[in-house]
């Protein structure tokens, strides 16, 4: 019973992540890539994403604070960030990244920093939700094997 | 009116100009001053009134001047005449005076007595018309009075006929004209006027006049003229005293001015019109009237004075003329002015009316424009609303369908499953409907954009056919597609929309057709002339043929033998078309060159069915949305009626035109043209690899005989086999096929030795088959080493019993079921030939297992600077069994790819810092070409690898826009995959490198 409930919870949570638009297609593909040969693939990728993003966010912050702002550099960083976001299917983050890059190409410093706050916010939310979700997935997996 | 017309014309011109200029609104002058219009009118009327008054005044003044001139001329004329007459009379009196002095005084005794004088004067009276009479008075001094009275025998009397009182001197009349004989013996000195006259006359020696007075006897106003008569001759310059002394007497005459002037005026014309007064104005303060009435009526406003000179410098006379009547009102002037005013008033009113009309029309026009804009806005808003709403509905609907699909995967009781399935079917139908509405709305809102990507038309047609194959097979319909050889393999266009059009038309046909066939035909409409000619010919020929066919109750030369609505698809024209194309193809390489040159190709697609057709009444509203032929149609067949209108829109978007020919109970043929771009030659070969449906090449060069009684159907079969690279002969029936086989068999080294014989079920069932099979069996028994051709049955539907029978007759196990599709035919042939040839065909690649087999064991390099992406890509490729290595930058990749290396492929991210994907690829290609050159030098030594170095490099990119793709090709990449990997996409990209190899290697 407990196991079923856990699995149900996981399914609900996953559903809600998709329904609320935090995640989309590529995440499913990630999940599909996870198999016996590669049991922790999703976890691994997501962790990679965290470390990568943390670095990139730092870079972007640095670039935003430097004067004059090097928009090309900013755009490069954001391109990377957007790339990895879209790879794991972080839809909302990706969208915010697009906004940021629009501002970037318009060389609008104020818009950039504003949308960067949005990016960070979305990223934080996603990270929190994903952590909870993956935690639950692990629990469910443990209970399954037990 | 002319003015008005001109005005309105002008107006329309301005409107046009406004439209041309595209300005929002051009207010004309009239429109801008509309509030002023009545004031303008009033002003106009006032100005015109003023003007006409002025005209009247001017004309009236002219009249008056003329009148005055007439008056003065008349007056002057009268005065001159009077003066002339007067002076003539005066002269005559003067002459008389001289006569008296001459004959009375110088003669002694006197030669004149009263008698002589009276007679002479009476006889010369005509000379003095103005004088009533003349008389001569002698100067008698008082001292001589008695002597004088004695001499004449009478006493001197005064004017009152009394004996004269004593005076200094007397002037008694001694001679007188008979008319005035009553004054004889009267003393002229006794009358005051006469005395004054006499005194003045003898002093001056000239004629003098009295002021007017009432004459004795006649009581008419008159003046008396007096001349002095001197006794002796006067010295040359006599003094007054000398004159007085020399005076002997006085000659006097009375002018009866009144009657005389009357007479004179009576002789002149126009005397009625004017009134003449003659005055003595010697005393300037008191004018004495000589003629005329003192107080008269007549026109007092206008008078003319003329001076009269009667020869007496002492007296001054004057003539004053007046008009009898006041100046008459000048009707001409009045009428002219009035008419002018009226005309101006009318003109003003017409202008005003025109202006008002213009204003009104313009107002209406603007109103209409506004309404139109609003209507258009409403229409767009409606479409947008529809688009939005449809989209909004679609999202939850997808959720519902997804959930239903999930639900169906769970454990359900059969009832529940049934319910769920029904719900799913309904949901799908609803989604289709919504999609259609969305399409329609999108088209109306102008939001639909067409793609331009290369695609293979034939495989799309095959796909559509496969969609309907199940339905058509159930209904027993022939469903076939034929694409002319001239249609390029790959075209540029929107495959999705093209598929939608075809699906729609074929779907309709399938829906409404119960028997017969549905035939999709595509040919090039680029040089329509020969085809048209062919059509025309066939129509002429076909007309009589058709009649014969109908009368004979025979079958028609169409795909299934049923009559079709449009005869253009009948065999006659079809054959002409095909042969014409064949001829053209054979004839000229030039043609193809010319074709290459043109950038686009126009295709003519027709979908022919033998269904219920469209009722004649409904034919003109077939393309109107939501209109089906009639309401019963939707009851019987379902559907919304929106499909054809969307189809029409799509066709028009593609630059084409759709039309149809339909005959109720016979069928309908929908034809449309569409314009596709041609592929550039350079990119064509690459394109072929990536997008063409992979038809196996294993059948190239095989020979086949198609046995089919119906030429159209045979042509379709041949078309599909040709696509597989086979050489095809058509035999009308089994006998011919058999004889062909036989002949070739016996002559052994012949050109056409069929590997396969495809027999249409109809032809087989007609009973001749036994003959063929017998002959073939005979040959087998005879030990002829001739390899028997494989016999395959073609059928739309087949029963088990028939199948058994066919097998018994020597056919292969596999029956090719229609509708034919190249890939399907290929698969079937593969199956049939498998026994004969050991080579395994490619089958129908699909799914991840194939992908797995493709990639298994391959070494693949993934180049991406983003570690997440790198990891994901690696994971995905690993899943398919590839051995993956990663490089974090272009440079790292270059290092790994130093020749020789053992990678089979490389996936390259495009946007990377330092060295991007394009640059990295370029360098790799450079390395390779260097190595290849060196290798070419070493070929004789026999190097390890046969092939040249060419590592397949695929771009990984998130944006799949065309420009990027071109760029990829330009720098030497082989293709691209979109970034979150999709299995299908990945497969397509990878397949072309790894698939062909085993074949070419083996």
mmCIF file of N, CA and C in Angstrom, chain B residues 553-643:
data_model
loop_
_atom_site.group_PDB
_atom_site.id
_atom_site.type_symbol
_atom_site.label_atom_id
_atom_site.label_comp_id
_atom_site.label_asym_id
_atom_site.label_seq_id
_atom_site.Cartn_x
_atom_site.Cartn_y
_atom_site.Cartn_z
ATOM 1 N N UNK B 553 -23.398 -0.296 -74.055
ATOM 2 C CA UNK B 553 -23.467 -0.778 -72.681
ATOM 3 C C UNK B 553 -22.158 -1.410 -72.229
ATOM 4 N N UNK B 554 -21.073 -0.985 -72.872
ATOM 5 C CA UNK B 554 -19.804 -1.599 -72.524
ATOM 6 C C UNK B 554 -19.139 -0.913 -71.363
ATOM 7 N N UNK B 555 -18.035 -1.466 -70.999
ATOM 8 C CA UNK B 555 -17.299 -0.840 -69.913
ATOM 9 C C UNK B 555 -16.545 0.365 -70.417
ATOM 10 N N UNK B 556 -16.261 1.245 -69.497
ATOM 11 C CA UNK B 556 -15.515 2.443 -69.858
ATOM 12 C C UNK B 556 -14.026 2.205 -69.638
ATOM 13 N N UNK B 557 -13.279 2.960 -70.389
ATOM 14 C CA UNK B 557 -11.829 2.810 -70.289
ATOM 15 C C UNK B 557 -11.263 3.617 -69.129
ATOM 16 N N UNK B 558 -11.781 3.381 -67.965
ATOM 17 C CA UNK B 558 -11.246 4.065 -66.804
ATOM 18 C C UNK B 558 -10.581 3.036 -65.912
ATOM 19 N N UNK B 559 -10.188 3.484 -64.754
ATOM 20 C CA UNK B 559 -9.435 2.614 -63.857
ATOM 21 C C UNK B 559 -10.210 1.347 -63.516
ATOM 22 N N UNK B 560 -11.455 1.520 -63.130
ATOM 23 C CA UNK B 560 -12.207 0.356 -62.697
ATOM 24 C C UNK B 560 -13.232 -0.078 -63.725
ATOM 25 N N UNK B 561 -13.333 0.689 -64.820
ATOM 26 C CA UNK B 561 -14.324 0.335 -65.803
ATOM 27 C C UNK B 561 -15.623 1.063 -65.624
ATOM 28 N N UNK B 562 -15.764 1.779 -64.513
ATOM 29 C CA UNK B 562 -16.965 2.583 -64.348
ATOM 30 C C UNK B 562 -16.779 3.907 -65.058
ATOM 31 N N UNK B 563 -17.898 4.486 -65.360
ATOM 32 C CA UNK B 563 -17.825 5.771 -66.047
ATOM 33 C C UNK B 563 -17.353 6.856 -65.078
ATOM 34 N N UNK B 564 -16.523 7.765 -65.585
ATOM 35 C CA UNK B 564 -16.074 8.869 -64.740
ATOM 36 C C UNK B 564 -16.641 10.177 -65.276
ATOM 37 N N UNK B 565 -16.732 11.148 -64.394
ATOM 38 C CA UNK B 565 -17.361 12.411 -64.772
ATOM 39 C C UNK B 565 -16.554 13.159 -65.810
ATOM 40 N N UNK B 566 -15.265 13.084 -65.640
ATOM 41 C CA UNK B 566 -14.404 13.865 -66.522
ATOM 42 C C UNK B 566 -13.697 12.924 -67.469
ATOM 43 N N UNK B 567 -13.961 13.069 -68.736
ATOM 44 C CA UNK B 567 -13.409 12.109 -69.695
ATOM 45 C C UNK B 567 -11.919 12.238 -69.864
ATOM 46 N N UNK B 568 -11.382 13.304 -69.275
ATOM 47 C CA UNK B 568 -9.953 13.514 -69.487
ATOM 48 C C UNK B 568 -9.122 12.377 -68.898
ATOM 49 N N UNK B 569 -9.716 11.673 -67.939
ATOM 50 C CA UNK B 569 -8.964 10.581 -67.340
ATOM 51 C C UNK B 569 -9.164 9.262 -68.072
ATOM 52 N N UNK B 570 -9.965 9.291 -69.085
ATOM 53 C CA UNK B 570 -10.160 8.042 -69.810
ATOM 54 C C UNK B 570 -8.869 7.672 -70.533
ATOM 55 N N UNK B 571 -8.811 6.470 -70.919
ATOM 56 C CA UNK B 571 -7.543 5.923 -71.419
ATOM 57 C C UNK B 571 -7.002 6.662 -72.622
ATOM 58 N N UNK B 572 -7.894 7.069 -73.476
ATOM 59 C CA UNK B 572 -7.437 7.682 -74.719
ATOM 60 C C UNK B 572 -6.504 8.855 -74.448
ATOM 61 N N UNK B 573 -7.036 9.789 -73.629
ATOM 62 C CA UNK B 573 -6.227 10.969 -73.356
ATOM 63 C C UNK B 573 -5.056 10.610 -72.465
ATOM 64 N N UNK B 574 -5.311 9.670 -71.586
ATOM 65 C CA UNK B 574 -4.266 9.275 -70.655
ATOM 66 C C UNK B 574 -3.071 8.736 -71.418
ATOM 67 N N UNK B 575 -3.391 7.882 -72.373
ATOM 68 C CA UNK B 575 -2.334 7.274 -73.164
ATOM 69 C C UNK B 575 -1.560 8.355 -73.934
ATOM 70 N N UNK B 576 -2.357 9.250 -74.505
ATOM 71 C CA UNK B 576 -1.732 10.336 -75.253
ATOM 72 C C UNK B 576 -0.778 11.106 -74.363
ATOM 73 N N UNK B 577 -1.264 11.354 -73.181
ATOM 74 C CA UNK B 577 -0.461 12.117 -72.232
ATOM 75 C C UNK B 577 0.837 11.394 -71.931
ATOM 76 N N UNK B 578 0.684 10.126 -71.614
ATOM 77 C CA UNK B 578 1.854 9.345 -71.229
ATOM 78 C C UNK B 578 2.846 9.234 -72.384
ATOM 79 N N UNK B 579 2.325 8.927 -73.555
ATOM 80 C CA UNK B 579 3.234 8.768 -74.690
ATOM 81 C C UNK B 579 3.876 10.091 -75.052
ATOM 82 N N UNK B 580 3.047 11.155 -74.972
ATOM 83 C CA UNK B 580 3.606 12.467 -75.281
ATOM 84 C C UNK B 580 4.772 12.780 -74.355
ATOM 85 N N UNK B 581 4.558 12.463 -73.098
ATOM 86 C CA UNK B 581 5.616 12.733 -72.146
ATOM 87 C C UNK B 581 6.845 11.874 -72.427
ATOM 88 N N UNK B 582 6.561 10.621 -72.762
ATOM 89 C CA UNK B 582 7.672 9.727 -73.063
ATOM 90 C C UNK B 582 8.472 10.270 -74.231
ATOM 91 N N UNK B 583 7.728 10.705 -75.236
ATOM 92 C CA UNK B 583 8.398 11.260 -76.419
ATOM 93 C C UNK B 583 9.259 12.447 -76.034
ATOM 94 N N UNK B 584 8.643 13.307 -75.250
ATOM 95 C CA UNK B 584 9.388 14.502 -74.862
ATOM 96 C C UNK B 584 10.637 14.129 -74.087
ATOM 97 N N UNK B 585 10.469 13.188 -73.206
ATOM 98 C CA UNK B 585 11.609 12.769 -72.396
ATOM 99 C C UNK B 585 12.728 12.229 -73.278
ATOM 100 N N UNK B 586 12.309 11.378 -74.218
ATOM 101 C CA UNK B 586 13.306 10.796 -75.106
ATOM 102 C C UNK B 586 13.937 11.880 -75.962
ATOM 103 N N UNK B 587 13.050 12.707 -76.450
ATOM 104 C CA UNK B 587 13.479 13.632 -77.492
ATOM 105 C C UNK B 587 14.594 14.562 -77.048
ATOM 106 N N UNK B 588 14.422 15.189 -75.948
ATOM 107 C CA UNK B 588 15.345 16.287 -75.705
ATOM 108 C C UNK B 588 15.926 16.302 -74.298
ATOM 109 N N UNK B 589 17.204 16.330 -74.304
ATOM 110 C CA UNK B 589 17.891 16.656 -73.067
ATOM 111 C C UNK B 589 17.745 18.156 -72.838
ATOM 112 N N UNK B 590 17.601 18.843 -73.960
ATOM 113 C CA UNK B 590 17.469 20.295 -73.884
ATOM 114 C C UNK B 590 16.282 20.663 -73.009
ATOM 115 N N UNK B 591 15.237 19.921 -73.226
ATOM 116 C CA UNK B 591 14.013 20.202 -72.485
ATOM 117 C C UNK B 591 14.284 20.230 -71.001
ATOM 118 N N UNK B 592 14.960 19.198 -70.546
ATOM 119 C CA UNK B 592 15.236 19.135 -69.114
ATOM 120 C C UNK B 592 16.096 20.298 -68.671
ATOM 121 N N UNK B 593 17.003 20.659 -69.550
ATOM 122 C CA UNK B 593 17.833 21.806 -69.204
ATOM 123 C C UNK B 593 16.965 23.038 -69.027
ATOM 124 N N UNK B 594 16.039 23.192 -69.978
ATOM 125 C CA UNK B 594 15.127 24.338 -69.893
ATOM 126 C C UNK B 594 14.311 24.256 -68.623
ATOM 127 N N UNK B 595 13.868 23.044 -68.323
ATOM 128 C CA UNK B 595 13.083 22.863 -67.111
ATOM 129 C C UNK B 595 13.886 23.230 -65.880
ATOM 130 N N UNK B 596 15.130 22.813 -65.919
ATOM 131 C CA UNK B 596 15.994 23.131 -64.788
ATOM 132 C C UNK B 596 16.050 24.638 -64.570
ATOM 133 N N UNK B 597 16.095 25.330 -65.720
ATOM 134 C CA UNK B 597 16.291 26.769 -65.633
ATOM 135 C C UNK B 597 15.133 27.446 -64.907
ATOM 136 N N UNK B 598 13.931 26.971 -65.197
ATOM 137 C CA UNK B 598 12.807 27.638 -64.542
ATOM 138 C C UNK B 598 12.769 27.243 -63.068
ATOM 139 N N UNK B 599 12.424 28.193 -62.266
ATOM 140 C CA UNK B 599 12.542 27.999 -60.831
ATOM 141 C C UNK B 599 11.367 27.229 -60.253
ATOM 142 N N UNK B 600 10.270 27.224 -60.945
ATOM 143 C CA UNK B 600 9.108 26.576 -60.342
ATOM 144 C C UNK B 600 8.454 25.625 -61.340
ATOM 145 N N UNK B 601 7.644 24.766 -60.802
ATOM 146 C CA UNK B 601 6.965 23.802 -61.651
ATOM 147 C C UNK B 601 5.492 23.796 -61.247
ATOM 148 N N UNK B 602 4.633 23.826 -62.245
ATOM 149 C CA UNK B 602 3.206 23.812 -61.950
ATOM 150 C C UNK B 602 2.683 22.398 -62.151
ATOM 151 N N UNK B 603 2.087 21.886 -61.116
ATOM 152 C CA UNK B 603 1.573 20.524 -61.199
ATOM 153 C C UNK B 603 0.064 20.551 -61.307
ATOM 154 N N UNK B 604 -0.433 19.591 -62.051
ATOM 155 C CA UNK B 604 -1.878 19.462 -62.198
ATOM 156 C C UNK B 604 -2.249 18.165 -61.506
ATOM 157 N N UNK B 605 -3.030 18.273 -60.477
ATOM 158 C CA UNK B 605 -3.411 17.085 -59.718
ATOM 159 C C UNK B 605 -4.906 16.892 -59.882
ATOM 160 N N UNK B 606 -5.296 15.670 -60.199
ATOM 161 C CA UNK B 606 -6.731 15.439 -60.249
ATOM 162 C C UNK B 606 -7.086 14.208 -59.435
ATOM 163 N N UNK B 607 -8.199 14.310 -58.776
ATOM 164 C CA UNK B 607 -8.697 13.185 -57.978
ATOM 165 C C UNK B 607 -10.044 12.806 -58.564
ATOM 166 N N UNK B 608 -10.096 11.616 -59.086
ATOM 167 C CA UNK B 608 -11.304 11.205 -59.794
ATOM 168 C C UNK B 608 -11.998 10.111 -59.011
ATOM 169 N N UNK B 609 -13.281 10.235 -58.862
ATOM 170 C CA UNK B 609 -13.999 9.124 -58.222
ATOM 171 C C UNK B 609 -15.258 8.796 -59.017
ATOM 172 N N UNK B 610 -15.838 7.662 -58.679
ATOM 173 C CA UNK B 610 -17.070 7.270 -59.349
ATOM 174 C C UNK B 610 -18.169 7.193 -58.308
ATOM 175 N N UNK B 611 -18.240 8.246 -57.491
ATOM 176 C CA UNK B 611 -19.189 8.232 -56.394
ATOM 177 C C UNK B 611 -20.535 8.779 -56.779
ATOM 178 N N UNK B 612 -21.223 9.326 -55.789
ATOM 179 C CA UNK B 612 -22.593 9.775 -56.052
ATOM 180 C C UNK B 612 -22.622 11.106 -56.781
ATOM 181 N N UNK B 613 -21.485 11.774 -56.846
ATOM 182 C CA UNK B 613 -21.451 13.044 -57.556
ATOM 183 C C UNK B 613 -22.094 14.154 -56.747
ATOM 184 N N UNK B 614 -22.031 15.333 -57.307
ATOM 185 C CA UNK B 614 -22.592 16.497 -56.617
ATOM 186 C C UNK B 614 -23.817 16.959 -57.381
ATOM 187 N N UNK B 615 -24.939 17.117 -56.695
ATOM 188 C CA UNK B 615 -26.141 17.581 -57.393
ATOM 189 C C UNK B 615 -25.861 18.906 -58.080
ATOM 190 N N UNK B 616 -26.483 19.060 -59.249
ATOM 191 C CA UNK B 616 -26.182 20.246 -60.049
ATOM 192 C C UNK B 616 -26.452 21.531 -59.287
ATOM 193 N N UNK B 617 -27.527 21.520 -58.482
ATOM 194 C CA UNK B 617 -27.897 22.753 -57.761
ATOM 195 C C UNK B 617 -26.790 23.141 -56.795
ATOM 196 N N UNK B 618 -26.161 22.137 -56.217
ATOM 197 C CA UNK B 618 -25.219 22.422 -55.143
ATOM 198 C C UNK B 618 -23.824 22.713 -55.654
ATOM 199 N N UNK B 619 -23.643 22.553 -56.974
ATOM 200 C CA UNK B 619 -22.263 22.611 -57.469
ATOM 201 C C UNK B 619 -21.588 23.951 -57.275
ATOM 202 N N UNK B 620 -22.412 25.020 -57.267
ATOM 203 C CA UNK B 620 -21.734 26.323 -57.174
ATOM 204 C C UNK B 620 -21.432 26.718 -55.744
ATOM 205 N N UNK B 621 -21.907 25.957 -54.779
ATOM 206 C CA UNK B 621 -21.547 26.362 -53.417
ATOM 207 C C UNK B 621 -20.749 25.275 -52.697
ATOM 208 N N UNK B 622 -20.092 24.461 -53.501
ATOM 209 C CA UNK B 622 -19.316 23.384 -52.914
ATOM 210 C C UNK B 622 -18.158 23.923 -52.075
ATOM 211 N N UNK B 623 -17.598 25.034 -52.524
ATOM 212 C CA UNK B 623 -16.421 25.560 -51.828
ATOM 213 C C UNK B 623 -16.771 26.571 -50.742
ATOM 214 N N UNK B 624 -18.070 26.790 -50.555
ATOM 215 C CA UNK B 624 -18.475 27.691 -49.478
ATOM 216 C C UNK B 624 -18.409 26.914 -48.163
ATOM 217 N N UNK B 625 -17.824 27.550 -47.132
ATOM 218 C CA UNK B 625 -17.692 26.794 -45.884
ATOM 219 C C UNK B 625 -19.049 26.419 -45.286
ATOM 220 N N UNK B 626 -19.083 25.304 -44.630
ATOM 221 C CA UNK B 626 -20.260 24.774 -43.924
ATOM 222 C C UNK B 626 -21.423 24.460 -44.835
ATOM 223 N N UNK B 627 -21.168 24.352 -46.138
ATOM 224 C CA UNK B 627 -22.239 24.002 -47.056
ATOM 225 C C UNK B 627 -21.965 22.604 -47.567
ATOM 226 N N UNK B 628 -22.861 21.718 -47.294
ATOM 227 C CA UNK B 628 -22.745 20.456 -47.986
ATOM 228 C C UNK B 628 -23.783 20.458 -49.077
ATOM 229 N N UNK B 629 -23.673 19.447 -49.909
ATOM 230 C CA UNK B 629 -24.566 19.412 -51.058
ATOM 231 C C UNK B 629 -26.008 19.648 -50.609
ATOM 232 N N UNK B 630 -26.458 18.899 -49.652
ATOM 233 C CA UNK B 630 -27.722 19.239 -49.011
ATOM 234 C C UNK B 630 -27.719 18.617 -47.616
ATOM 235 N N UNK B 631 -28.743 18.941 -46.870
ATOM 236 C CA UNK B 631 -28.691 18.535 -45.467
ATOM 237 C C UNK B 631 -28.720 17.012 -45.332
ATOM 238 N N UNK B 632 -29.324 16.355 -46.296
ATOM 239 C CA UNK B 632 -29.383 14.895 -46.191
ATOM 240 C C UNK B 632 -27.987 14.290 -46.308
ATOM 241 N N UNK B 633 -27.106 15.028 -47.039
ATOM 242 C CA UNK B 633 -25.742 14.520 -47.190
ATOM 243 C C UNK B 633 -25.078 14.365 -45.840
ATOM 244 N N UNK B 634 -25.222 15.432 -45.034
ATOM 245 C CA UNK B 634 -24.543 15.351 -43.744
ATOM 246 C C UNK B 634 -25.194 14.286 -42.871
ATOM 247 N N UNK B 635 -26.476 14.067 -43.088
ATOM 248 C CA UNK B 635 -27.102 13.003 -42.303
ATOM 249 C C UNK B 635 -26.554 11.646 -42.707
ATOM 250 N N UNK B 636 -26.397 11.466 -44.019
ATOM 251 C CA UNK B 636 -25.941 10.152 -44.476
ATOM 252 C C UNK B 636 -24.454 9.944 -44.269
ATOM 253 N N UNK B 637 -23.716 10.992 -44.510
ATOM 254 C CA UNK B 637 -22.270 10.794 -44.584
ATOM 255 C C UNK B 637 -21.478 11.511 -43.492
ATOM 256 N N UNK B 638 -22.153 12.380 -42.753
ATOM 257 C CA UNK B 638 -21.440 13.106 -41.705
ATOM 258 C C UNK B 638 -20.541 14.164 -42.283
ATOM 259 N N UNK B 639 -19.813 14.816 -41.392
ATOM 260 C CA UNK B 639 -18.867 15.836 -41.845
ATOM 261 C C UNK B 639 -19.433 17.233 -41.694
ATOM 262 N N UNK B 640 -18.569 18.190 -41.729
ATOM 263 C CA UNK B 640 -18.980 19.560 -41.459
ATOM 264 C C UNK B 640 -19.115 20.380 -42.725
ATOM 265 N N UNK B 641 -18.518 19.899 -43.797
ATOM 266 C CA UNK B 641 -18.574 20.686 -45.025
ATOM 267 C C UNK B 641 -17.539 21.789 -45.060
ATOM 268 N N UNK B 642 -16.612 21.724 -44.151
ATOM 269 C CA UNK B 642 -15.614 22.801 -44.111
ATOM 270 C C UNK B 642 -14.380 22.402 -44.914
ATOM 271 N N UNK B 643 -14.252 21.080 -45.136
ATOM 272 C CA UNK B 643 -13.027 20.552 -45.742
ATOM 273 C C UNK B 643 -12.707 21.164 -47.085
#
